[in-house]
Short mmCIF file of C-alpha atoms in Angstrom, two decimals:
data_model
loop_
_atom_site.label_atom_id
_atom_site.label_comp_id
_atom_site.label_asym_id
_atom_site.label_seq_id
_atom_site.Cartn_x
_atom_site.Cartn_y
_atom_site.Cartn_z
CA UNK A 1 84.04 113.13 144.81
CA UNK A 2 87.79 113.08 144.04
CA UNK A 3 87.69 109.31 144.00
CA UNK A 4 84.87 109.24 141.44
CA UNK A 5 86.78 111.64 139.15
CA UNK A 6 89.94 109.58 139.42
CA UNK A 7 87.99 106.42 138.63
CA UNK A 8 86.38 108.09 135.58
CA UNK A 9 89.78 109.32 134.39
CA UNK A 10 91.33 105.85 134.69
CA UNK A 11 88.41 104.24 132.83
CA UNK A 12 88.64 106.88 130.07
CA UNK A 13 92.37 106.30 129.61
CA UNK A 14 91.90 102.53 129.44
CA UNK A 15 89.08 102.85 126.88
CA UNK A 16 91.13 105.19 124.67
CA UNK A 17 94.07 102.77 124.81
CA UNK A 18 91.85 99.83 123.84
CA UNK A 19 90.31 101.73 120.94
CA UNK A 20 93.74 102.83 119.70
CA UNK A 21 95.11 99.29 119.95
CA UNK A 22 92.21 97.88 117.94
CA UNK A 23 92.91 100.04 114.89
CA UNK A 24 94.91 98.39 112.13
CA UNK A 25 96.54 101.74 111.50
CA UNK A 26 95.72 105.39 112.18
CA UNK A 27 93.21 107.19 110.03
CA UNK A 28 94.64 109.83 107.70
CA UNK A 29 92.25 112.35 106.20
CA UNK A 30 92.50 113.27 102.55
CA UNK A 31 92.68 116.90 101.50
CA UNK A 32 90.11 118.21 99.02
CA UNK A 33 89.47 115.91 96.07
CA UNK A 34 92.28 113.39 96.67
CA UNK A 35 91.63 109.73 96.00
CA UNK A 36 92.91 107.63 98.90
CA UNK A 37 94.23 104.09 98.52
CA UNK A 38 95.20 101.99 101.53
CA UNK A 39 97.66 99.18 100.87
CA UNK A 40 98.83 96.75 103.56
CA UNK A 41 102.14 94.96 103.15
CA UNK A 42 102.89 91.70 104.91
CA UNK A 43 104.97 88.64 104.20
CA UNK A 44 104.77 88.24 101.13
CA UNK A 45 101.85 90.09 99.69
CA UNK A 46 100.32 93.51 99.18
CA UNK A 47 96.61 93.79 100.03
CA UNK A 48 95.10 94.85 97.72
CA UNK A 49 97.57 93.99 94.97
CA UNK A 50 95.51 95.60 92.21
CA UNK A 51 94.51 99.25 92.39
CA UNK A 52 92.62 101.47 89.96
CA UNK A 53 92.90 105.28 90.11
CA UNK A 54 92.03 108.19 87.82
CA UNK A 55 94.52 110.14 85.75
CA UNK A 56 95.00 113.76 86.81
CA UNK A 57 93.38 113.29 90.23
CA UNK A 58 95.65 113.82 93.27
CA UNK A 59 96.21 110.47 94.96
CA UNK A 60 97.27 109.48 98.45
CA UNK A 61 98.77 106.04 99.05
CA UNK A 62 98.55 105.01 102.69
CA UNK A 63 101.09 102.19 103.00
CA UNK A 64 101.22 100.04 106.13
CA UNK A 65 103.44 97.10 107.06
CA UNK A 66 102.13 94.59 109.59
CA UNK A 67 105.44 92.81 110.14
CA UNK A 68 108.83 93.97 108.82
CA UNK A 69 110.28 96.76 106.69
CA UNK A 70 109.00 96.46 103.14
CA UNK A 71 109.64 98.68 100.16
CA UNK A 72 107.18 100.14 97.68
CA UNK A 73 108.55 100.84 94.23
CA UNK A 74 106.58 101.87 91.14
CA UNK A 75 109.23 103.46 88.91
CA UNK A 76 106.84 104.23 86.03
CA UNK A 77 104.85 106.51 88.35
CA UNK A 78 107.95 107.90 90.11
CA UNK A 79 107.12 106.31 93.48
CA UNK A 80 109.67 104.80 95.87
CA UNK A 81 109.51 104.56 99.67
CA UNK A 82 110.27 102.28 102.59
CA UNK A 83 107.34 101.04 104.69
CA UNK A 84 108.48 100.63 108.30
CA UNK A 85 106.42 98.25 110.47
CA UNK A 86 103.38 99.49 112.38
CA UNK A 87 103.50 103.00 110.89
CA UNK A 88 101.54 104.55 108.05
CA UNK A 89 103.71 105.85 105.23
CA UNK A 90 101.91 108.42 103.12
CA UNK A 91 102.81 109.07 99.48
CA UNK A 92 101.05 111.84 97.55
CA UNK A 93 101.21 112.05 93.75
CA UNK A 94 99.10 112.92 90.73
CA UNK A 95 99.14 110.33 87.92
CA UNK A 96 99.88 112.02 84.60
CA UNK A 97 99.41 109.07 82.21
CA UNK A 98 97.04 106.16 81.80
CA UNK A 99 98.12 102.54 81.74
CA UNK A 100 98.90 99.63 84.03
CA UNK A 101 102.04 99.95 86.14
CA UNK A 102 103.77 97.30 88.24
CA UNK A 103 104.71 97.97 91.85
CA UNK A 104 106.80 95.68 94.00
CA UNK A 105 108.60 95.34 97.30
CA UNK A 106 112.22 96.28 96.74
CA UNK A 107 113.48 95.57 100.27
CA UNK A 108 114.41 91.89 100.75
CA UNK A 109 111.86 90.62 103.27
CA UNK A 110 112.11 86.84 103.16
CA UNK A 111 111.65 83.77 101.01
CA UNK A 112 108.54 85.06 99.19
CA UNK A 113 109.95 88.52 98.50
CA UNK A 114 110.32 87.96 94.74
CA UNK A 115 106.54 87.38 94.41
CA UNK A 116 105.55 90.52 96.35
CA UNK A 117 104.11 92.72 93.60
CA UNK A 118 100.95 94.30 92.29
CA UNK A 119 99.58 96.71 89.70
CA UNK A 120 98.23 100.24 89.62
CA UNK A 121 95.91 100.89 86.70
CA UNK A 122 95.41 104.55 85.84
CA UNK A 123 92.21 105.23 83.88
CA UNK A 124 90.51 108.29 82.35
#
């Protein structure tokens, strides 16, 4: 009986580890009516590199780096953070104005760093 329980415990631990390892990044749950945008950073691109959100709606950016430390800077929306590798960085904000705003990596990350950019379009 003890042997069967130990075996079940070991199998459960292994399965949980495999499931956790298969996730690209942990799931973060939004609060209330937040719009959630997941952006992956990797040499030398953001995926997606174009994002559309609504003005006045609380927004959560879930930023994730697959490789090295990247930066995320969108000065027109007042956003600036580092994105350490293999961790989700969460940024919460509420866009107050409409328009198209450029974001870019502002931490030198290699030869393609200068092309690592995208846009956030805020609509009504």
